[in-house]
Coordinates of C-alpha atoms in Angstrom, one line a residue:
M1 CA 67.5 55.0 161.0
I2 CA 71.2 56.1 161.3
H3 CA 72.9 55.9 164.7
I4 CA 75.9 58.1 165.5
N5 CA 78.2 57.6 168.4
A6 CA 77.3 60.3 171.0
E7 CA 80.9 60.6 172.2
I8 CA 82.2 61.6 168.7
V9 CA 79.5 64.1 167.7
P10 CA 80.6 66.9 170.2
Q11 CA 84.2 66.5 168.9
I12 CA 83.0 67.0 165.3
Y13 CA 81.2 70.2 166.1
I14 CA 84.0 71.5 168.2
L15 CA 86.3 71.1 165.1
I16 CA 83.8 72.9 162.9
L17 CA 83.3 75.8 165.2
G18 CA 87.0 76.1 165.8
A19 CA 87.7 76.3 162.0
V20 CA 85.0 78.9 161.5
M21 CA 85.9 81.2 164.5
S22 CA 89.7 81.0 164.2
E23 CA 91.5 83.5 162.0
P24 CA 93.3 82.0 159.0
K25 CA 97.0 82.2 159.0
T26 CA 97.3 83.1 155.3
P27 CA 96.2 86.6 154.0
T28 CA 92.6 87.2 153.1
A29 CA 91.4 87.1 149.5
I30 CA 91.0 90.8 149.1
P31 CA 93.5 92.7 151.2
A32 CA 93.5 96.5 151.6
G33 CA 93.3 98.1 148.2
D34 CA 92.6 96.4 144.9
T35 CA 96.0 94.5 144.5
Y36 CA 96.5 90.8 145.2
K37 CA 99.8 89.0 144.8
G38 CA 101.1 85.5 145.3
W39 CA 102.8 82.4 143.9
V40 CA 100.8 80.2 141.6
F41 CA 101.9 77.2 139.4
K42 CA 101.5 78.0 135.7
W43 CA 101.5 75.3 132.9
T44 CA 104.3 76.0 130.5
N45 CA 104.8 73.0 128.2
Y46 CA 104.8 69.2 128.2
I47 CA 108.5 69.1 129.0
K48 CA 108.6 71.4 132.0
G49 CA 105.0 71.1 133.1
Y50 CA 103.8 73.4 135.8
Q51 CA 106.3 76.1 136.9
R52 CA 106.1 78.4 139.9
R53 CA 105.4 82.0 138.9
W54 CA 104.7 85.3 140.8
F55 CA 101.2 86.6 139.9
V56 CA 100.0 90.2 140.5
L57 CA 96.3 91.2 140.2
S58 CA 95.9 95.0 140.0
N59 CA 93.4 97.4 138.3
G60 CA 91.6 94.6 136.5
L61 CA 94.9 93.2 135.0
L62 CA 96.4 89.9 135.9
S63 CA 100.2 89.8 135.2
Y64 CA 102.8 87.3 136.0
Y65 CA 106.6 87.2 136.5
R66 CA 109.2 84.5 137.0
T67 CA 110.3 86.1 140.3
Q68 CA 109.3 89.0 142.4
A69 CA 112.5 90.8 141.4
E70 CA 111.2 91.0 137.8
M71 CA 108.2 93.2 138.7
G72 CA 110.3 96.3 138.1
H73 CA 111.4 95.5 134.5
T74 CA 110.1 92.3 132.9
C75 CA 106.4 91.3 132.7
R76 CA 105.9 87.8 131.1
G77 CA 102.3 88.3 130.2
T78 CA 99.1 90.2 131.1
I79 CA 95.3 89.4 130.7
N80 CA 92.6 92.0 131.0
L81 CA 89.9 90.5 133.2
A82 CA 87.1 92.7 131.8
T83 CA 86.8 90.3 128.8
A84 CA 88.3 87.2 130.4
T85 CA 86.6 83.9 131.4
I86 CA 87.4 82.1 134.7
T87 CA 86.7 78.4 134.9
V88 CA 87.6 75.8 137.6
D89 CA 88.9 72.4 136.6
D90 CA 89.2 70.6 139.9
A91 CA 90.1 71.2 143.6
C92 CA 93.3 73.2 142.9
N93 CA 93.3 73.9 139.1
F94 CA 91.7 76.9 137.3
V95 CA 91.9 78.4 133.8
I96 CA 91.8 82.1 132.8
S97 CA 91.3 82.9 129.1
N98 CA 90.6 86.1 127.1
G99 CA 89.0 84.2 124.2
G100 CA 92.0 84.7 122.0
A101 CA 95.6 83.6 122.1
Q102 CA 96.1 84.1 125.9
T103 CA 95.1 81.2 128.1
Y104 CA 96.6 80.6 131.5
H105 CA 96.3 77.1 133.1
L106 CA 97.0 77.6 136.8
K107 CA 97.3 75.4 139.8
A108 CA 97.2 76.6 143.4
S109 CA 98.9 74.8 146.4
C110 CA 95.6 73.8 147.9
E111 CA 91.9 74.2 147.4
V112 CA 91.7 77.1 149.9
E113 CA 94.4 79.0 148.1
R114 CA 92.7 78.4 144.8
Q115 CA 89.4 79.7 146.1
R116 CA 91.1 82.9 147.4
W117 CA 92.4 83.5 143.9
I118 CA 89.0 82.8 142.4
T119 CA 87.3 85.2 144.8
A120 CA 89.8 88.0 144.0
L121 CA 89.6 87.4 140.3
E122 CA 85.8 87.4 140.2
L123 CA 85.7 90.7 142.2
A124 CA 88.4 92.3 139.9
K125 CA 86.6 91.1 136.8
A126 CA 83.2 92.5 137.9
K127 CA 84.9 95.8 138.7
A128 CA 86.8 96.0 135.4
A129 CA 83.8 95.2 133.3
R130 CA 81.8 97.8 135.1
M131 CA 84.4 100.5 134.8
Q132 CA 84.8 99.7 131.1
A133 CA 81.1 100.0 130.5
E134 CA 80.9 103.3 132.5
S135 CA 83.9 104.7 130.6
G136 CA 82.1 104.1 127.3
E137 CA 78.9 105.8 128.5
T138 CA 80.6 108.8 130.1
R139 CA 83.2 109.5 127.5
G140 CA 82.1 113.1 127.2
G141 CA 83.2 116.0 129.3
S142 CA 81.8 114.8 132.6
Q143 CA 84.2 112.0 133.0
N144 CA 86.8 114.2 134.7
S145 CA 84.3 115.6 137.2
E146 CA 85.2 114.9 140.8
V147 CA 81.6 114.4 141.8
Q148 CA 81.0 111.9 139.1
S149 CA 84.2 110.1 140.0
A150 CA 83.1 109.8 143.6
L151 CA 79.7 108.5 142.6
R152 CA 81.3 105.9 140.4
T153 CA 83.6 104.8 143.2
L154 CA 80.7 104.4 145.6
G155 CA 78.8 102.5 142.9
S156 CA 81.8 100.2 142.6
K157 CA 81.8 99.5 146.3
V158 CA 78.1 98.7 146.2
E159 CA 78.7 96.2 143.4
D160 CA 81.5 94.7 145.5
L161 CA 79.0 94.1 148.3
S162 CA 76.7 92.5 145.9
T163 CA 79.4 90.2 144.5
C164 CA 80.5 89.2 148.0
N165 CA 76.9 88.5 148.9
D166 CA 76.6 86.1 146.0
L167 CA 79.8 84.4 146.9
I168 CA 78.7 84.0 150.6
S169 CA 75.4 82.6 149.4
K170 CA 77.2 80.0 147.2
H171 CA 79.7 79.0 149.8
G172 CA 77.0 78.9 152.5
S173 CA 75.0 76.5 150.4
A174 CA 78.0 74.3 149.9
L175 CA 78.7 74.3 153.6
Q176 CA 75.1 73.4 154.4
R177 CA 75.2 70.5 152.0
S178 CA 78.4 69.2 153.6
L179 CA 76.9 69.5 157.1
S180 CA 73.8 67.6 155.9
E181 CA 76.0 64.9 154.4
L182 CA 77.9 64.7 157.7
D183 CA 74.7 64.3 159.7
S184 CA 73.5 61.4 157.5
L185 CA 76.8 59.4 157.6
R186 CA 77.8 56.7 160.0
L187 CA 81.1 57.7 161.6
T188 CA 83.3 55.1 160.0
G189 CA 86.6 55.6 158.2
E190 CA 85.2 58.4 156.1
A191 CA 84.6 60.6 159.1
G192 CA 88.0 62.1 159.0
D193 CA 87.7 63.1 155.3
K194 CA 84.3 64.7 155.8
I195 CA 85.5 66.6 158.9
R196 CA 88.4 68.1 156.7
Q197 CA 85.9 69.0 154.0
V198 CA 83.6 70.7 156.3
T199 CA 86.5 72.6 157.9
E200 CA 87.7 73.8 154.5
R201 CA 84.2 74.9 153.6
A202 CA 83.9 76.8 156.8
T203 CA 87.2 78.5 156.2
L204 CA 86.1 79.6 152.7
F205 CA 83.0 81.1 154.3
R206 CA 85.1 82.9 156.8
I207 CA 87.4 84.3 154.1
T208 CA 84.5 85.6 152.0
S209 CA 82.8 87.2 155.0
N210 CA 86.0 89.0 155.8
A211 CA 86.1 90.3 152.2
M212 CA 82.5 91.6 152.6
I213 CA 83.3 93.2 155.9
N214 CA 86.3 95.0 154.3
A215 CA 84.1 96.2 151.4
C216 CA 81.5 97.6 153.8
R217 CA 84.2 99.4 155.8
D218 CA 85.5 101.0 152.6
F219 CA 82.0 102.0 151.6
L220 CA 81.4 103.7 154.9
S221 CA 84.7 105.5 155.0
L222 CA 84.2 106.8 151.4
A223 CA 80.6 107.9 152.2
Q224 CA 81.8 109.9 155.3
A225 CA 84.7 111.4 153.4
H226 CA 82.7 112.6 150.4
S227 CA 79.3 113.6 151.9
K228 CA 80.4 117.1 152.7
R229 CA 82.2 117.5 149.4
W230 CA 79.0 116.5 147.5
Q231 CA 77.0 119.0 149.4
K232 CA 79.5 121.8 148.5
A233 CA 79.6 120.7 144.9
L234 CA 75.8 120.6 144.5
Q235 CA 75.5 124.0 146.2
A236 CA 78.2 125.5 143.8
E237 CA 76.3 124.0 140.8
R238 CA 73.0 125.6 142.0
E239 CA 74.7 129.0 142.5
Q240 CA 76.4 128.9 139.1
R241 CA 73.1 128.0 137.5
V242 CA 71.4 131.0 139.2
R243 CA 74.2 133.3 138.0
L244 CA 74.0 132.0 134.5
E245 CA 70.2 132.6 134.4
E246 CA 70.7 136.2 135.7
T247 CA 73.4 136.8 133.1
L248 CA 71.2 135.6 130.3
E249 CA 68.3 137.7 131.5
Q250 CA 70.6 140.8 131.5
L251 CA 71.9 140.0 128.1
A252 CA 68.4 139.6 126.7
K253 CA 67.4 143.0 128.1
Q254 CA 70.5 144.7 126.7
H255 CA 69.9 143.1 123.3
N256 CA 66.3 144.3 123.3
H257 CA 67.3 147.8 124.4
L258 CA 70.0 148.0 121.6
E259 CA 67.5 146.9 119.0
R260 CA 65.0 149.6 120.0
A261 CA 67.7 152.2 120.3
F262 CA 68.9 151.3 116.7
R263 CA 65.3 151.7 115.4
G264 CA 64.9 154.9 117.3
A265 CA 68.1 156.3 115.8
A266 CA 67.1 155.4 112.3
Q267 CA 63.7 157.1 112.7
A268 CA 65.4 160.1 114.2
N269 CA 67.7 160.5 111.2
A270 CA 64.8 160.2 108.8
S271 CA 62.7 162.9 110.6
A272 CA 65.3 165.1 112.2
E273 CA 63.1 168.2 111.8
N274 CA 60.3 166.6 113.9
K275 CA 62.6 165.6 116.7
S276 CA 61.7 167.1 120.1
A277 CA 64.4 168.2 122.5
V278 CA 62.2 167.2 125.5
G279 CA 61.0 163.6 126.1
P280 CA 62.3 160.3 125.1
V281 CA 62.7 159.3 121.4
K282 CA 60.1 156.8 120.2
G283 CA 61.4 153.4 120.8
E284 CA 63.2 154.2 124.0
A285 CA 61.4 152.7 127.0
S286 CA 62.2 152.0 130.5
D287 CA 63.8 148.7 131.6
E288 CA 60.6 147.8 133.4
D289 CA 58.8 147.4 130.0
D290 CA 61.5 145.1 128.5
D291 CA 59.9 141.9 129.8
N292 CA 56.5 142.8 128.4
E293 CA 57.5 144.1 125.0
F294 CA 57.6 141.7 122.1
F295 CA 58.1 142.2 118.3
D296 CA 56.4 140.0 115.7
A297 CA 57.5 139.5 112.1
M298 CA 56.0 142.0 109.7
E299 CA 53.0 140.6 107.7
E300 CA 53.8 142.8 104.6
A301 CA 57.5 143.0 104.4
P302 CA 59.1 145.4 102.0
E303 CA 60.9 144.1 98.9
F304 CA 64.3 145.0 100.3
I305 CA 65.8 146.3 103.5
T306 CA 68.7 148.8 103.8
V307 CA 71.2 148.8 106.7
P308 CA 74.2 151.0 107.3
A309 CA 77.4 149.9 105.6
D310 CA 79.9 147.8 107.5
P311 CA 82.8 149.8 109.0
Q312 CA 85.3 147.7 106.9
F313 CA 84.0 149.6 103.8
H314 CA 84.3 153.3 103.0
K315 CA 83.4 155.6 100.2
S316 CA 86.4 157.2 98.4
S317 CA 84.1 159.8 96.9
P318 CA 80.3 160.3 96.6
S319 CA 80.2 159.1 93.0
Q320 CA 82.3 155.9 93.6
E321 CA 81.1 152.5 94.9
L322 CA 82.1 150.9 98.2
V323 CA 85.7 149.7 98.2
P324 CA 86.8 147.0 100.6
L325 CA 89.6 147.8 102.9
K326 CA 90.7 144.2 103.3
K327 CA 92.2 142.1 100.5
R328 CA 91.4 138.4 100.4
R329 CA 94.2 135.8 100.2
T330 CA 95.2 134.4 96.8
R331 CA 96.3 130.9 98.0
I332 CA 95.6 128.5 100.8
P333 CA 98.5 128.1 103.3
D334 CA 100.6 125.0 103.1
K335 CA 99.6 122.0 105.2
P336 CA 101.5 121.8 108.5
N337 CA 104.2 119.1 108.4
Y338 CA 103.4 117.3 111.6
S339 CA 105.1 113.9 112.2
L340 CA 102.5 111.1 112.6
N341 CA 103.1 107.8 114.4
L342 CA 100.4 106.0 112.6
W343 CA 101.4 102.6 114.0
S344 CA 100.6 103.7 117.5
I345 CA 97.1 104.6 116.4
M346 CA 96.3 101.8 113.9
K347 CA 98.1 98.8 115.3
N348 CA 94.8 97.6 116.9
C349 CA 92.7 98.4 113.8
I350 CA 94.0 95.7 111.4
G351 CA 90.9 94.1 109.7
K352 CA 88.5 96.9 110.6
E353 CA 86.6 99.2 108.3
L354 CA 87.8 102.7 107.5
S355 CA 84.7 104.3 109.2
K356 CA 85.6 102.6 112.5
I357 CA 89.3 103.6 112.5
P358 CA 90.2 106.7 114.6
M359 CA 92.3 109.0 112.4
P360 CA 94.3 112.0 113.6
V361 CA 92.7 115.2 112.4
N362 CA 95.8 116.4 110.4
F363 CA 95.6 113.2 108.4
N364 CA 92.5 114.6 106.7
E365 CA 92.0 117.0 103.8
P366 CA 90.4 120.3 104.6
I367 CA 87.2 119.3 102.7
S368 CA 84.3 116.9 103.2
M369 CA 83.5 113.7 101.3
L370 CA 80.7 115.6 99.6
Q371 CA 83.1 118.1 98.1
R372 CA 85.5 115.4 97.1
L373 CA 82.6 113.6 95.3
S374 CA 81.7 116.8 93.5
E375 CA 85.2 116.8 92.0
D376 CA 84.1 114.0 89.6
L377 CA 82.6 116.9 87.5
E378 CA 85.9 118.5 86.8
Y379 CA 85.9 117.1 83.3
H380 CA 82.2 117.7 82.6
E381 CA 82.9 118.7 79.1
L382 CA 83.4 115.1 78.2
L383 CA 79.7 114.6 78.9
D384 CA 78.9 117.8 77.0
K385 CA 80.7 116.3 73.9
A386 CA 79.0 112.9 74.5
A387 CA 75.6 114.6 74.4
K388 CA 76.4 115.9 70.9
C389 CA 77.5 112.5 69.4
Q390 CA 75.4 111.0 66.7
S391 CA 76.8 107.5 67.3
S392 CA 76.1 105.7 70.5
L393 CA 79.4 103.8 70.2
E394 CA 81.4 107.0 70.0
Q395 CA 79.4 108.4 72.8
M396 CA 80.4 105.4 74.9
C397 CA 84.1 106.4 74.4
Y398 CA 83.5 109.8 76.0
V399 CA 81.5 108.3 78.8
A400 CA 84.2 105.8 79.5
A401 CA 86.9 108.5 79.5
F402 CA 84.7 110.5 82.0
S403 CA 84.6 107.5 84.3
V404 CA 88.5 107.4 84.2
S405 CA 88.9 111.2 84.6
S406 CA 87.5 111.1 88.2
Y407 CA 90.8 109.5 89.3
S408 CA 93.1 112.1 87.8
T409 CA 94.1 113.9 91.0
T410 CA 94.0 110.9 93.4
V411 CA 97.7 110.2 92.8
Y412 CA 98.5 113.4 94.8
R413 CA 95.6 113.1 97.3
T414 CA 96.8 111.0 100.1
G415 CA 94.6 112.8 102.7
K416 CA 91.3 111.5 103.8
P417 CA 88.2 113.7 103.5
F418 CA 86.1 114.5 106.5
N419 CA 83.0 112.3 107.0
P420 CA 80.0 114.6 106.6
L421 CA 77.2 114.9 109.2
L422 CA 74.0 113.0 108.5
G423 CA 71.8 115.2 106.3
E424 CA 74.6 117.5 105.4
T425 CA 74.4 118.9 101.8
Y426 CA 76.9 120.5 99.4
E427 CA 75.7 122.5 96.4
L428 CA 77.9 123.3 93.4
D429 CA 76.2 125.8 91.0
R430 CA 78.0 126.2 87.7
Q431 CA 75.0 126.9 85.5
R432 CA 76.4 130.3 84.3
E433 CA 79.9 129.1 83.6
S434 CA 79.4 125.4 82.6
G435 CA 75.7 124.8 82.4
Y436 CA 75.3 122.3 85.3
R437 CA 74.2 122.3 88.9
S438 CA 75.3 119.7 91.4
L439 CA 73.8 118.7 94.8
C440 CA 75.3 116.1 97.3
E441 CA 73.7 114.9 100.5
Q442 CA 74.9 112.5 103.3
V443 CA 72.0 110.1 103.5
S444 CA 73.5 107.6 106.0
H445 CA 76.0 107.9 108.8
H446 CA 76.8 104.2 109.7
P447 CA 77.8 103.1 107.2
P448 CA 78.6 106.4 105.5
A449 CA 76.6 106.9 102.3
A450 CA 76.1 109.9 100.0
A451 CA 73.7 110.7 97.2
H452 CA 74.8 112.9 94.3
H453 CA 72.6 114.4 91.6
V454 CA 73.6 116.7 88.7
I455 CA 71.4 118.4 86.1
S456 CA 73.0 120.0 83.0
D457 CA 71.2 122.2 80.5
R458 CA 73.5 120.8 77.8
G459 CA 71.6 117.6 77.5
W460 CA 72.6 115.2 80.3
T461 CA 71.9 114.1 83.8
L462 CA 74.2 112.4 86.3
R463 CA 73.4 110.7 89.6
Q464 CA 75.2 108.3 91.9
E465 CA 74.9 106.8 95.3
I466 CA 78.2 106.1 97.0
T467 CA 79.2 104.1 100.0
V468 CA 82.5 102.4 100.7
A469 CA 83.7 99.1 102.2
S470 CA 87.2 99.3 103.5
K471 CA 89.8 97.1 105.2
F472 CA 93.0 97.9 106.8
R473 CA 95.6 95.2 106.1
G474 CA 98.6 96.6 108.0
K475 CA 100.8 97.8 105.2
Y476 CA 98.0 99.1 103.0
L477 CA 94.4 100.3 103.2
S478 CA 91.9 99.0 100.6
I479 CA 88.8 101.1 99.8
M480 CA 86.1 99.4 97.8
P481 CA 83.4 101.9 96.6
L482 CA 79.9 100.4 96.5
G483 CA 77.0 101.9 94.5
T484 CA 76.2 102.7 90.9
I485 CA 76.7 105.8 88.7
H486 CA 74.0 106.7 86.2
A487 CA 74.3 109.0 83.2
V488 CA 71.3 109.7 81.0
F489 CA 71.4 111.8 77.7
E490 CA 68.2 113.5 76.7
K491 CA 68.6 113.6 73.0
S492 CA 69.3 109.9 72.4
N493 CA 67.7 108.6 75.7
N494 CA 70.8 106.5 76.2
H495 CA 71.2 105.4 79.8
Y496 CA 74.7 104.4 81.0
T497 CA 75.8 102.8 84.3
W498 CA 79.1 101.9 85.8
K499 CA 80.9 101.4 89.2
K500 CA 84.2 102.6 90.7
V501 CA 87.3 100.6 91.1
T502 CA 89.2 99.7 94.2
T503 CA 91.5 102.4 95.7
T504 CA 94.6 101.2 97.6
V505 CA 96.7 103.4 99.9
H506 CA 100.2 101.9 100.4
N507 CA 102.9 102.5 103.0
I508 CA 100.4 103.3 105.8
I509 CA 103.0 102.6 108.5
V510 CA 106.5 103.0 107.0
G511 CA 107.5 105.1 104.0
K512 CA 105.8 107.7 101.8
L513 CA 102.1 107.3 101.2
W514 CA 101.1 106.5 97.6
I515 CA 97.8 105.6 96.0
D516 CA 97.0 103.0 93.3
Q517 CA 93.8 102.3 91.4
S518 CA 93.1 98.7 90.3
G519 CA 90.2 96.6 89.1
E520 CA 87.7 96.5 86.2
I521 CA 84.8 98.7 85.1
D522 CA 82.0 97.8 82.8
V523 CA 80.2 100.8 81.3
V524 CA 76.9 99.6 80.0
N525 CA 74.4 101.3 77.7
H526 CA 71.1 99.9 78.8
T527 CA 69.3 101.4 75.8
T528 CA 71.4 99.9 73.0
G529 CA 73.2 97.1 74.8
D530 CA 76.7 98.5 74.0
R531 CA 79.4 97.8 76.5
C532 CA 82.9 99.1 77.3
H533 CA 85.2 96.9 79.5
L534 CA 87.9 99.0 81.2
K535 CA 90.8 97.4 83.0
F536 CA 92.9 99.4 85.6
A537 CA 96.3 97.5 85.8
P538 CA 97.6 97.4 89.4
Y539 CA 101.1 98.7 90.0
S540 CA 103.9 96.0 89.7
Y541 CA 107.6 96.6 90.3
F542 CA 108.4 93.9 87.7
S543 CA 105.9 95.0 85.0
R544 CA 107.3 96.6 81.8
D545 CA 104.1 98.5 81.1
V546 CA 103.6 102.1 81.9
A547 CA 102.4 102.8 85.4
R548 CA 98.7 103.5 86.1
K549 CA 97.8 102.0 82.7
V550 CA 94.1 101.8 81.6
T551 CA 92.9 99.8 78.6
G552 CA 89.4 99.2 77.3
V553 CA 87.3 97.9 74.4
V554 CA 84.0 99.3 73.2
M555 CA 81.7 96.6 71.9
D556 CA 78.1 96.5 70.6
K557 CA 75.4 94.2 71.9
D558 CA 76.7 91.3 69.7
G559 CA 80.2 91.5 71.1
K560 CA 81.9 93.1 68.1
A561 CA 84.7 95.5 68.9
H562 CA 84.4 99.1 67.5
Y563 CA 86.8 101.2 69.5
V564 CA 89.9 100.6 71.6
L565 CA 90.8 102.9 74.5
S566 CA 94.2 103.2 76.1
G567 CA 96.1 105.6 78.4
T568 CA 96.6 106.2 82.1
W569 CA 94.2 107.3 84.8
D570 CA 96.4 110.2 85.9
E571 CA 97.4 111.7 82.6
K572 CA 95.3 111.1 79.4
M573 CA 93.1 108.7 77.4
E574 CA 93.0 108.0 73.7
F575 CA 90.6 106.0 71.5
S576 CA 91.1 104.3 68.1
R577 CA 88.5 103.0 65.7
V578 CA 88.8 99.2 65.1
M579 CA 89.1 98.2 61.5
Q580 CA 89.7 94.5 61.9
S581 CA 90.3 92.0 64.8
S582 CA 91.8 88.6 65.0
R583 CA 92.9 86.1 67.6
G584 CA 96.6 85.2 67.8
G585 CA 99.9 86.3 69.2
E586 CA 101.1 85.4 72.7
N587 CA 98.9 83.6 75.2
G588 CA 97.2 85.7 77.9
T589 CA 97.6 85.3 81.6
E590 CA 94.9 82.6 81.7
G591 CA 96.2 80.6 78.8
K592 CA 93.9 82.2 76.3
Q593 CA 95.0 83.8 73.0
K594 CA 95.1 87.5 72.9
T595 CA 92.9 89.5 70.5
V596 CA 94.8 91.6 68.0
Y597 CA 93.0 94.8 66.8
Q598 CA 93.9 96.7 63.7
T599 CA 93.0 100.3 64.3
L600 CA 93.2 103.8 62.8
K601 CA 95.3 106.5 64.2
A602 CA 94.5 107.2 67.9
R603 CA 92.7 110.4 68.9
E604 CA 93.0 112.0 72.3
V605 CA 89.7 112.1 74.1
W606 CA 90.9 113.4 77.5
R607 CA 93.9 115.0 79.1
R608 CA 94.4 116.0 82.7
N609 CA 94.3 119.7 83.5
P610 CA 97.4 121.3 85.2
L611 CA 97.1 121.5 88.9
P612 CA 96.3 125.0 90.3

């Protein structure tokens, strides 16, 4: 059994109660408002160690300055507490990190001061995380509503109360443990240390209680200030809803009345001789019957319906057809030349995919991705010619040229097409002019993916499924199409497949935008085993070759070369028949000997059409 000196025990409890009931000399952890300032020692480096810095906590952001005078012009660093972690090292040290390059090792002057900062930081972090989540959920039009803002503010104060309650519970448990330890100790030389520890714990409890009281006071004042405003706002919403319902009801009645008046006028014109001067025309009823009169669809509809001509048309004479009064435009207006500061938009998007980068609307083309995908059929006549070929190897040349032709206009097309809606379709019917009909559909939204199917009455079918993987690298944007293109010819039953190459958009931030195509394509005939290997050479300032160069070799299933293709993806492609091949000449880029082909005179297989 432990014996305690009866004369010392009253003195201990007097010290404890005095520390709890007395007001602290330093400011409380959460003063009026959401701003907290003070001097804290920050670790700089191994030479200077901890240096005294002025820290300011405001609106969920912790910033620091060398002196108070720097607050107006020079901020040395800022951490967003919404995504930061706060850890305690020892009695006076604590660490704040955002999980990236920013980590602050801080030291307070004493444990009490450190706990004041921890309390303020935890409250600010909870509020910042809550506001960030709410801003993501209410990003629609309601975020500017005064009522919603007041509700969010009150919810914030309730969360403050909950956080303070948790802190009080934690500090109260610690205080209780210290008191228990004090009761179980003999009052020897350790008595003074334990008394100081209990005093500090009691002071922390007092500080947190003050914070909770301040939060309660703010909550009550806000509730009193906004209660009448809420009532007025709700009453205004109810009255507006009633007015809208009445307006819609009146519009419905007027619409129904106009429909019946139109039918009555048409019947009156058809049977003018039977019209009576007295009594209402059939179809005209009183407004009281509007709510009880409904019209169903006709079970046996006529083959066609005639309606009066639109006022924009007129007849020049009884024998002539309708002539439009308005002429349609012959060209699309030029794109507005708006200056774009893309760096301000995309500086935080480095490494992200294209579908997750917010683009300004005037950065887009005035077409959707489905329309852009249908432009692959501009040189459909290459597939028409391929369908008539007797040789599968020659047919491969036309198919390979068709795979290159889809890039012919990309050199001028620096704009981004709009991303279609999920389930959106685009149909291109050219059966009368060119013999084919195309249909595209957006089959996935995240990630964006489209399906394309083309049927031609000239002996071929084309289909493809396209999605893209993209990365923004700062100076350029890489777009890697994923998916396979299939072409099937009815007569020979040859089935070809290939993929698209990588598209790179240069000078995203500074300079004029320009586009390059690079990579390799393997066009494979799965029926015969023939293969064409196409190589799109990337642009190089030091290369002597022509820009945008494309080369390829058509080989049979045994690897024997039969045709050589050459040209550029923005101008034309030619193919030559191989008579003989041999290895020799200069070494290639990988130390291998190049293959030399002896060919006949080249024939042009494709040339780009002039731009409209």
